[in-house]
Amino acid sequence: MRELPVKVLVYLNFLDLPGGLVNPKKSAAADAAPTAQQPAASANGSMWLRDQVCEGLRDRIITGRLRPGDRLMEREVAEEFGVSRVPVREAIRILLSEGFLQALSPRRIVVRGMTREDVENLFDMREALEVLAARRATERATADQLQHLAKLLQAARQATMSGTPERISRANAAFHHQIMELAGNDLLSTTLGSLEGRLRWLFQQIDDPHPLWDDHRGLYEAIAAGDAERAADLSLRHIQHYREVALRVLFEEPPRSARSLQA
């Protein structure tokens, strides 16, 4: 019998359960008659499952369905996603490295809360990297890339009008991600990319997203006009403003101007 291509094998494995998750019983039966191409298919399938579990858990943390202090049990997560514990363990390892989870002990993994220092550090990174990304994007963006950025800006406006926090956070994160891509710096993309999940979490905390979209519109206009200095300046002011918004919303901390008046 002619062997199926690797992509077909992977696809058939994903169809075993609704939602594209592998049925462990059927997988075990398939393993009884291995082919030369199955190891690659199995490896690809394992990575796919890991990514699905990782994205699912990350979304639940970002949207607040999993709250700081909530404990993750490998067995329960595996049952919920319909997978073995291996992709769950790998997903947890990724989320630990991203700062979404915390290991209180080898067997006790909980959702990690963001401290004031965490938030300050995240905004410090944004100031250092996103301002540079805005400048480089302005210098390097093509007409087609600017057209795509305009579409993302419009999508963010529609999300803002919908009033749905999760939709708003995704749309605004996509806009920032595209500016990062336009910068054309792989090292910058990799560094900022590792922060994207936490940036989405920050966007979820904003109590009034309309000024956020106004800031993004101004930033887009500066990039489209080829004004790198203005784009960098708007990016910096945008980040500094939302640092204060985040600190106020998360820690009930007054703006810096108000603090200086109180001093």
mmCIF file of C-alpha atoms in Angstrom:
data_model
loop_
_atom_site.group_PDB
_atom_site.id
_atom_site.type_symbol
_atom_site.label_atom_id
_atom_site.label_comp_id
_atom_site.label_asym_id
_atom_site.label_seq_id
_atom_site.Cartn_x
_atom_site.Cartn_y
_atom_site.Cartn_z
ATOM 1 C CA MET A 1 0.000 0.000 0.000
ATOM 2 C CA ARG A 2 1.300 3.457 -0.917
ATOM 3 C CA GLU A 3 2.241 5.517 2.158
ATOM 4 C CA LEU A 4 0.425 8.806 2.778
ATOM 5 C CA PRO A 5 2.405 12.051 2.743
ATOM 6 C CA VAL A 6 3.433 13.484 6.101
ATOM 7 C CA LYS A 7 1.013 16.432 5.878
ATOM 8 C CA VAL A 8 -1.902 14.074 5.242
ATOM 9 C CA LEU A 9 -0.940 11.893 8.219
ATOM 10 C CA VAL A 10 -0.814 14.922 10.501
ATOM 11 C CA TYR A 11 -4.137 16.221 9.187
ATOM 12 C CA LEU A 12 -5.850 12.854 9.719
ATOM 13 C CA ASN A 13 -4.541 12.708 13.290
ATOM 14 C CA PHE A 14 -6.015 16.141 13.997
ATOM 15 C CA LEU A 15 -9.445 15.049 12.724
ATOM 16 C CA ASP A 16 -9.809 12.303 15.347
ATOM 17 C CA LEU A 17 -11.535 14.649 17.813
ATOM 18 C CA PRO A 18 -13.613 17.834 17.399
ATOM 19 C CA GLY A 19 -11.439 20.918 17.476
ATOM 20 C CA GLY A 20 -8.493 19.112 15.910
ATOM 21 C CA LEU A 21 -7.241 17.263 19.014
ATOM 22 C CA VAL A 22 -5.823 13.770 18.798
ATOM 23 C CA ASN A 23 -7.833 10.890 20.229
ATOM 24 C CA PRO A 24 -5.310 9.017 22.406
ATOM 25 C CA LYS A 25 -6.972 5.597 21.787
ATOM 26 C CA LYS A 26 -6.925 5.976 18.013
ATOM 27 C CA SER A 27 -3.374 7.314 18.137
ATOM 28 C CA ALA A 28 -2.271 4.256 20.084
ATOM 29 C CA ALA A 29 -3.819 2.003 17.449
ATOM 30 C CA ALA A 30 -2.075 3.892 14.672
ATOM 31 C CA ASP A 31 1.231 3.575 16.501
ATOM 32 C CA ALA A 32 0.948 -0.202 16.288
ATOM 33 C CA ALA A 33 1.691 -0.042 12.563
ATOM 34 C CA PRO A 34 4.351 2.664 12.170
ATOM 35 C CA THR A 35 5.632 3.838 8.823
ATOM 36 C CA ALA A 36 8.853 5.581 7.932
ATOM 37 C CA GLN A 37 7.041 8.905 7.752
ATOM 38 C CA GLN A 38 5.180 8.713 11.063
ATOM 39 C CA PRO A 39 7.958 10.053 13.337
ATOM 40 C CA ALA A 40 7.974 13.408 11.513
ATOM 41 C CA ALA A 41 4.173 13.532 11.559
ATOM 42 C CA SER A 42 4.166 12.720 15.261
ATOM 43 C CA ALA A 43 6.685 15.470 16.005
ATOM 44 C CA ASN A 44 4.685 18.032 14.047
ATOM 45 C CA GLY A 45 1.495 16.912 15.743
ATOM 46 C CA SER A 46 3.068 17.219 19.201
ATOM 47 C CA MET A 47 4.204 20.784 18.489
ATOM 48 C CA TRP A 48 0.750 21.665 17.157
ATOM 49 C CA LEU A 49 -0.900 20.334 20.301
ATOM 50 C CA ARG A 50 1.575 22.159 22.525
ATOM 51 C CA ASP A 51 0.879 25.428 20.718
ATOM 52 C CA GLN A 52 -2.888 24.932 20.981
ATOM 53 C CA VAL A 53 -2.715 24.311 24.725
ATOM 54 C CA CYS A 54 -0.296 27.213 25.195
ATOM 55 C CA GLU A 55 -2.505 29.648 23.268
ATOM 56 C CA GLY A 56 -5.626 28.453 25.069
ATOM 57 C CA LEU A 57 -4.104 28.904 28.527
ATOM 58 C CA ARG A 58 -2.523 32.235 27.586
ATOM 59 C CA ASP A 59 -5.870 33.563 26.364
ATOM 60 C CA ARG A 60 -7.570 32.537 29.591
ATOM 61 C CA ILE A 61 -4.967 34.353 31.653
ATOM 62 C CA ILE A 62 -5.078 37.480 29.489
ATOM 63 C CA THR A 63 -8.880 37.655 29.540
ATOM 64 C CA GLY A 64 -9.107 36.939 33.280
ATOM 65 C CA ARG A 65 -10.758 33.534 33.076
ATOM 66 C CA LEU A 66 -7.679 32.272 34.908
ATOM 67 C CA ARG A 67 -6.782 34.651 37.725
ATOM 68 C CA PRO A 68 -3.564 35.220 39.696
ATOM 69 C CA GLY A 69 -3.098 32.427 42.204
ATOM 70 C CA ASP A 70 -5.217 29.891 40.271
ATOM 71 C CA ARG A 71 -3.464 26.534 40.235
ATOM 72 C CA LEU A 72 -2.877 24.541 37.045
ATOM 73 C CA MET A 73 -3.032 20.767 37.336
ATOM 74 C CA GLU A 74 -1.466 18.885 34.431
ATOM 75 C CA ARG A 75 -4.064 16.123 34.579
ATOM 76 C CA GLU A 76 -7.013 18.518 34.563
ATOM 77 C CA VAL A 77 -5.606 20.644 31.739
ATOM 78 C CA ALA A 78 -4.858 17.505 29.684
ATOM 79 C CA GLU A 79 -8.417 16.255 30.173
ATOM 80 C CA GLU A 80 -9.919 19.610 29.272
ATOM 81 C CA PHE A 81 -7.929 19.924 26.037
ATOM 82 C CA GLY A 82 -8.202 16.221 25.194
ATOM 83 C CA VAL A 83 -4.452 15.653 25.016
ATOM 84 C CA SER A 84 -1.760 13.781 26.900
ATOM 85 C CA ARG A 85 0.281 15.465 29.622
ATOM 86 C CA VAL A 86 3.314 15.908 27.344
ATOM 87 C CA PRO A 87 2.031 18.923 25.342
ATOM 88 C CA VAL A 88 0.543 20.346 28.561
ATOM 89 C CA ARG A 89 3.926 20.137 30.280
ATOM 90 C CA GLU A 90 5.609 21.809 27.296
ATOM 91 C CA ALA A 91 2.977 24.567 27.179
ATOM 92 C CA ILE A 92 3.420 25.243 30.882
ATOM 93 C CA ARG A 93 7.184 25.529 30.377
ATOM 94 C CA ILE A 94 6.627 28.200 27.699
ATOM 95 C CA LEU A 95 4.174 30.155 29.866
ATOM 96 C CA LEU A 96 6.605 30.020 32.782
ATOM 97 C CA SER A 97 9.294 31.577 30.575
ATOM 98 C CA GLU A 98 6.833 34.268 29.410
ATOM 99 C CA GLY A 99 6.022 35.201 32.997
ATOM 100 C CA PHE A 100 2.366 34.151 32.932
ATOM 101 C CA LEU A 101 2.877 31.261 35.356
ATOM 102 C CA GLN A 102 4.913 30.779 38.515
ATOM 103 C CA ALA A 103 6.312 27.559 39.995
ATOM 104 C CA LEU A 104 5.810 27.645 43.755
ATOM 105 C CA SER A 105 7.221 24.112 43.848
ATOM 106 C CA PRO A 106 7.937 21.437 41.224
ATOM 107 C CA ARG A 107 4.320 20.246 41.505
ATOM 108 C CA ARG A 108 2.538 23.512 42.202
ATOM 109 C CA ILE A 109 2.153 25.833 39.213
ATOM 110 C CA VAL A 110 -0.048 28.921 39.592
ATOM 111 C CA VAL A 111 -1.034 31.911 37.490
ATOM 112 C CA ARG A 112 1.417 34.693 38.251
ATOM 113 C CA GLY A 113 0.183 38.150 39.187
ATOM 114 C CA MET A 114 1.818 41.244 37.712
ATOM 115 C CA THR A 115 3.513 43.375 40.350
ATOM 116 C CA ARG A 116 4.048 47.106 40.004
ATOM 117 C CA GLU A 117 7.715 46.409 39.261
ATOM 118 C CA ASP A 118 6.707 43.954 36.512
ATOM 119 C CA VAL A 119 4.528 46.587 34.870
ATOM 120 C CA GLU A 120 7.206 49.273 35.148
ATOM 121 C CA ASN A 121 9.797 46.917 33.640
ATOM 122 C CA LEU A 122 7.465 46.062 30.774
ATOM 123 C CA PHE A 123 6.918 49.731 29.974
ATOM 124 C CA ASP A 124 10.672 50.365 30.193
ATOM 125 C CA MET A 125 11.144 47.707 27.523
ATOM 126 C CA ARG A 126 8.390 49.235 25.416
ATOM 127 C CA GLU A 127 9.999 52.668 25.592
ATOM 128 C CA ALA A 128 13.354 51.263 24.523
ATOM 129 C CA LEU A 129 12.106 49.008 21.724
ATOM 130 C CA GLU A 130 8.825 50.333 20.334
ATOM 131 C CA VAL A 131 10.143 53.862 19.826
ATOM 132 C CA LEU A 132 12.989 52.396 17.775
ATOM 133 C CA ALA A 133 10.506 50.181 15.894
ATOM 134 C CA ALA A 134 8.343 53.214 15.016
ATOM 135 C CA ARG A 135 11.379 55.102 13.684
ATOM 136 C CA ARG A 136 12.641 52.176 11.601
ATOM 137 C CA ALA A 137 9.134 51.349 10.315
ATOM 138 C CA THR A 138 8.780 54.922 9.056
ATOM 139 C CA GLU A 139 12.090 54.695 7.229
ATOM 140 C CA ARG A 140 11.467 51.285 5.637
ATOM 141 C CA ALA A 141 7.716 50.766 5.101
ATOM 142 C CA THR A 142 6.556 50.187 1.520
ATOM 143 C CA ALA A 143 3.242 51.380 0.069
ATOM 144 C CA ASP A 144 1.747 47.876 0.350
ATOM 145 C CA GLN A 145 2.857 47.560 3.959
ATOM 146 C CA LEU A 146 1.347 50.932 4.819
ATOM 147 C CA GLN A 147 -1.911 49.847 3.223
ATOM 148 C CA HIS A 148 -1.947 46.763 5.433
ATOM 149 C CA LEU A 149 -1.189 48.879 8.507
ATOM 150 C CA ALA A 150 -4.132 51.127 7.591
ATOM 151 C CA LYS A 151 -6.399 48.071 7.493
ATOM 152 C CA LEU A 152 -5.217 47.017 10.944
ATOM 153 C CA LEU A 153 -5.882 50.546 12.215
ATOM 154 C CA GLN A 154 -9.425 50.340 10.841
ATOM 155 C CA ALA A 155 -9.905 46.921 12.429
ATOM 156 C CA ALA A 156 -8.772 48.401 15.755
ATOM 157 C CA ARG A 157 -11.341 51.196 15.358
ATOM 158 C CA GLN A 158 -14.123 48.676 14.743
ATOM 159 C CA ALA A 159 -12.976 46.648 17.745
ATOM 160 C CA THR A 160 -12.954 49.793 19.888
ATOM 161 C CA MET A 161 -16.494 50.637 18.813
ATOM 162 C CA SER A 162 -17.605 47.099 19.728
ATOM 163 C CA GLY A 163 -16.582 47.636 23.366
ATOM 164 C CA THR A 164 -15.344 44.033 23.646
ATOM 165 C CA PRO A 165 -12.105 44.049 25.717
ATOM 166 C CA GLU A 166 -10.675 40.844 24.228
ATOM 167 C CA ARG A 167 -11.344 41.993 20.656
ATOM 168 C CA ILE A 168 -9.875 45.425 21.418
ATOM 169 C CA SER A 169 -6.707 43.972 22.922
ATOM 170 C CA ARG A 170 -6.140 41.633 19.974
ATOM 171 C CA ALA A 171 -6.685 44.369 17.377
ATOM 172 C CA ASN A 172 -4.377 46.871 19.060
ATOM 173 C CA ALA A 173 -1.716 44.225 19.644
ATOM 174 C CA ALA A 174 -1.908 43.350 15.931
ATOM 175 C CA PHE A 175 -1.343 47.017 15.028
ATOM 176 C CA HIS A 176 1.757 47.201 17.250
ATOM 177 C CA HIS A 177 2.991 43.860 15.898
ATOM 178 C CA GLN A 178 2.780 45.139 12.314
ATOM 179 C CA ILE A 179 4.874 48.209 13.155
ATOM 180 C CA MET A 180 7.438 45.867 14.665
ATOM 181 C CA GLU A 181 7.441 43.830 11.429
ATOM 182 C CA LEU A 182 7.798 46.963 9.294
ATOM 183 C CA ALA A 183 10.954 47.844 11.222
ATOM 184 C CA GLY A 184 12.676 44.974 9.409
ATOM 185 C CA ASN A 185 14.927 44.019 12.321
ATOM 186 C CA ASP A 186 14.812 40.324 13.222
ATOM 187 C CA LEU A 187 16.439 40.793 16.622
ATOM 188 C CA LEU A 188 13.998 43.576 17.480
ATOM 189 C CA SER A 189 11.070 41.418 16.314
ATOM 190 C CA THR A 190 12.209 38.469 18.398
ATOM 191 C CA THR A 191 12.641 40.565 21.544
ATOM 192 C CA LEU A 192 9.345 42.408 21.197
ATOM 193 C CA GLY A 193 7.582 39.232 20.084
ATOM 194 C CA SER A 194 8.366 37.600 23.414
ATOM 195 C CA LEU A 195 6.431 40.432 25.114
ATOM 196 C CA GLU A 196 3.312 40.305 22.938
ATOM 197 C CA GLY A 197 1.250 38.197 25.316
ATOM 198 C CA ARG A 198 1.918 40.568 28.191
ATOM 199 C CA LEU A 199 1.176 43.562 25.960
ATOM 200 C CA ARG A 200 -2.210 42.040 25.137
ATOM 201 C CA TRP A 201 -2.784 41.628 28.857
ATOM 202 C CA LEU A 202 -1.978 45.319 29.379
ATOM 203 C CA PHE A 203 -4.399 46.355 26.622
ATOM 204 C CA GLN A 204 -7.092 44.399 28.492
ATOM 205 C CA GLN A 205 -6.601 46.615 31.546
ATOM 206 C CA ILE A 206 -7.293 49.937 29.790
ATOM 207 C CA ASP A 207 -10.572 51.386 31.033
ATOM 208 C CA ASP A 208 -11.129 53.758 28.078
ATOM 209 C CA PRO A 209 -9.777 52.410 24.759
ATOM 210 C CA HIS A 210 -10.934 55.343 22.583
ATOM 211 C CA PRO A 211 -7.888 57.587 23.281
ATOM 212 C CA LEU A 212 -5.716 54.547 22.555
ATOM 213 C CA TRP A 213 -7.098 54.356 19.029
ATOM 214 C CA ASP A 214 -6.602 58.104 18.573
ATOM 215 C CA ASP A 215 -2.935 57.659 19.507
ATOM 216 C CA HIS A 216 -2.584 54.822 17.014
ATOM 217 C CA ARG A 217 -4.170 56.908 14.262
ATOM 218 C CA GLY A 218 -1.664 59.709 14.873
ATOM 219 C CA LEU A 219 1.196 57.214 14.855
ATOM 220 C CA TYR A 220 -0.008 55.722 11.582
ATOM 221 C CA GLU A 221 -0.262 59.173 9.983
ATOM 222 C CA ALA A 222 3.319 60.007 10.997
ATOM 223 C CA ILE A 223 4.628 56.703 9.612
ATOM 224 C CA ALA A 224 2.652 57.118 6.377
ATOM 225 C CA ALA A 225 3.997 60.668 5.995
ATOM 226 C CA GLY A 226 7.572 59.414 6.379
ATOM 227 C CA ASP A 227 8.185 61.589 9.436
ATOM 228 C CA ALA A 228 10.431 59.331 11.536
ATOM 229 C CA GLU A 229 11.076 61.899 14.261
ATOM 230 C CA ARG A 230 7.382 62.556 14.792
ATOM 231 C CA ALA A 231 6.605 58.818 14.755
ATOM 232 C CA ALA A 232 9.249 58.185 17.418
ATOM 233 C CA ASP A 233 7.997 61.100 19.539
ATOM 234 C CA LEU A 234 4.349 60.002 19.307
ATOM 235 C CA SER A 235 5.311 56.434 20.153
ATOM 236 C CA LEU A 236 7.203 57.578 23.257
ATOM 237 C CA ARG A 237 4.390 59.840 24.481
ATOM 238 C CA HIS A 238 1.843 57.105 23.810
ATOM 239 C CA ILE A 239 3.787 54.594 25.907
ATOM 240 C CA GLN A 240 4.421 57.062 28.731
ATOM 241 C CA HIS A 241 0.737 57.980 28.896
ATOM 242 C CA TYR A 242 -0.390 54.352 29.075
ATOM 243 C CA ARG A 243 2.216 53.586 31.697
ATOM 244 C CA GLU A 244 0.302 56.005 33.940
ATOM 245 C CA VAL A 245 -3.063 54.557 32.868
ATOM 246 C CA ALA A 246 -1.917 51.018 33.689
ATOM 247 C CA LEU A 247 -0.513 52.001 37.081
ATOM 248 C CA ARG A 248 -3.719 53.832 37.941
ATOM 249 C CA VAL A 249 -6.022 51.003 36.870
ATOM 250 C CA LEU A 250 -3.951 48.189 38.337
ATOM 251 C CA PHE A 251 -2.602 49.790 41.500
ATOM 252 C CA GLU A 252 -4.862 52.833 42.022
ATOM 253 C CA GLU A 253 -1.819 55.056 41.628
ATOM 254 C CA PRO A 254 -2.416 58.725 40.676
ATOM 255 C CA PRO A 255 -0.707 60.224 37.599
ATOM 256 C CA ARG A 256 2.835 61.526 38.099
ATOM 257 C CA SER A 257 1.675 65.131 37.675
ATOM 258 C CA ALA A 258 -0.794 64.686 40.543
ATOM 259 C CA ARG A 259 1.869 63.015 42.698
ATOM 260 C CA SER A 260 4.266 65.932 42.177
ATOM 261 C CA LEU A 261 1.547 68.377 43.285
ATOM 262 C CA GLN A 262 0.918 66.322 46.417
ATOM 263 C CA ALA A 263 4.606 66.247 47.326
#
